[in-house]
Amino acid sequence: MGIFYDEKNRTFKLDTPNTSYLMGVQDDFGYLLHYYYGPRLRGTDASYLARTDEPPYTPARNGRDKLSFLDAAPFEYPTGGTGDFRTHCLEVRTAAGHNAVELAYRRHSIQKGKRPLPGLPATFGGELDCTALTVTLADDVLGLEVDLEYTVFEDVDAITRSALIRNTGAKEPALYLTKVLSACLDMDDRDFELLTLHGSWARERVIQRRPLAVGRQGVFSERGETSHQAQPFLALLTPGTTQTQGQVWAMHLVWSGNFEAQAEADQFGQVRAVLGVSPWNFCWKLAAGESFQAPEAVLVYSHQGLGGMTRTLHDLYRGHLLRGPWKDKKRPVLLNSWEGAYFDFDTEKLLAMAKSGAALGMEMFVLDDGWFGDRRDDNRALGDWYVNEKKLPGGLKRLADELNAMGMKFGLWMEPEMISPDSDLYRAHPDWAIQISGRTAGLCRNQYILDLTRREVLEYVWGRVEAILTSANIEYVKWDMNRQLSDLGSLGLTSDRQGELSCRYVMAVYELQERFCKRFPNVLLENCSGGGARYDPGMLYYSPQIWCSDDTDAIERLAIQEGTALLYPLSTMGAHVSACPNHAVGRTTPMDTRGHVALAGTFGYELDPRKLTEEEREQIPDQIALYHRFNALLRTGDYYRLASYRENHTWDCWQVVSRDRRTALVTYVQVLASANRHSRRVLLQGLDPAANYRLEGTDRVFGGDTLLHGGLPLEPLWGDFRSKQLVLLMED
Ligand code: DGJ
């Protein structure tokens, strides 16, 4: 495994355990062309796949003109303005107002290990487990260089890539980057389907598949965050791809702001997929000697359907993206105050809730919104990060100490990036909000966004975060962000740099969170953005878990968690049991179903335990025991999606198998009951076909091969919204 350069053919070959990726330098001009991405190949001679000898391609060889070539050749990093009329990765505006870019190969280097991307989250790996390639391309007319960086990992079938753009200063004192994407995949169309994830507040990451049509299509965010509405991801699937079969090419961006993920099917039956920071309102000035680092894109090829892609992404993120001591540890069972108390609390009430929860086995109390300044409701006080002593006499310290005394840890909610117009902070610094001079900025949840691109603002915010975190024994932080970016103007940026604001904002958030991780390495950080509007690989680099959605209804969560788990490890997926009728949809579901669904994620409670029925309370210790029993399995095991309520409108089923294949946990939810039905025979996955498995609680033993190919009958349950868990244990 690793990266090879075949000098004779001028071909680069990147190998992961089961895949190969090939590209090479085309003779005449030095274009870097993409040859192949798919199952592992033996050789490196794949340059013929670029078909540069075929008309209408090569101008030098067959007299056809250059534009025909540029508009059809498979480029590794296509540029705009010189004749490739498909979507492309790089656009540059010169001082003279021109936009043409044309890149040719200059040099390359291959090294063991992976360099971090300055200021950006990225996957990591050491000299023993990954190899990196840098290919430098240049446009000598512009004095512009592009470093394309690739990494392959020894232990996972993923490739990462990114681009660094440099103004050498040889030709232009300043270049303006108007589009810098991170990755491109040029392929032939195979009647692809396009898979993307979309949603809204409380309906995040719902899977959508559609036939790929000629033209451009995809998803994007221009909201300043990756958003509830879209995920920075796309996958191309061969027809009929299922969880277990079919070919999948996937791209995922390690980034938390505006993005575009597009696929374009062209006039010649080719497809170009691109992914990167959205060019919308993007203009980055590169003075001589300066460079711009585009975020990292993750590429995965799977010939084992969507399930293969999912498990590769899970392994990559668990092994090479998540950081800190909590990523491999069981997290405390938390009780969050939000749905149980909203803004209506004082210390006595919180302690009473916590005491009631502790008696049932809950381990950490998280105080959500409402503890600071004059925060009576969500219309005010963001930015005033001083404890409201009227609500919490003795401050956070007293609360934390009393919780600790009852054996509970203490966690706290903050929304450090925001400023309410009705706040002392805004009254003192109205210019600190992102805004355009002379235009009244729009409010969203009655708040503005702090302009973190200004040093003094970032330092102020960091100062308050640090002061709060050191004021009491706080062992967990929920870092929230509850609005989208609009009215993009920074009073700290010159006019020629206003187009950098959205990107710089995200980078400033990364800087704050990096400081947080360094200063408070043992504090468990959970990111959140009005539910899951910033659930992306970028934020995962800082927090090992992210709040999945404000919709905590167990049935609504089925599609949300299915979409989330398609890409992200279960250990990252913030999921809580909440009270019924559910606060988002008014539905009442059985307590055990709520528990089973939340167990697929980080698990915790979001309610006032004192207000539960006795019957509900009685079930909590057993639920928590399940969490303790299965957490290691769910955190480290292989995830298989067996049935989708989103697709079949009746029931949902998933399975997690331990890495040693000795234990399998199957969870199913029967959403709607129907009369006179047989059991559902579900084909299990991931088991050892040569082993036998006992169904726990029975004396029934099944062959692994029989469960894989014949299946396991799941009995119909009595009533709607019912669920059941089955455990299969390998016999010695
Ligand atoms: C949005 C989050 O998603 C909720 O869980 C809660 O923390 C509220 N914000 C508080 O304002």
XYZ file of C-alpha atoms and ligand atoms in Angstrom, residues 338 368-369 375 413 445 478 480 482 528 530-531 547 550 606, ligand 1:
26
model
C -33.458 22.093 27.978
C -28.626 24.330 28.977
C -29.593 27.844 27.861
C -31.601 35.517 29.652
C -24.348 25.136 27.495
C -33.762 34.038 16.744
C -22.427 22.066 24.683
C -24.345 25.952 20.352
C -28.322 29.242 16.484
C -24.571 21.871 18.282
C -29.883 24.717 16.469
C -29.841 20.922 16.482
C -26.175 17.226 18.833
C -33.757 19.365 18.058
C -33.649 15.605 28.085
C -30.643 24.845 20.219
C -30.205 23.492 20.682
O -30.223 22.594 19.630
C -31.099 23.054 21.822
O -30.759 21.767 22.219
C -30.960 24.026 22.940
O -29.667 23.990 23.452
C -31.317 25.410 22.475
N -30.579 25.783 21.308
C -31.079 26.423 23.557
O -31.268 27.694 23.134
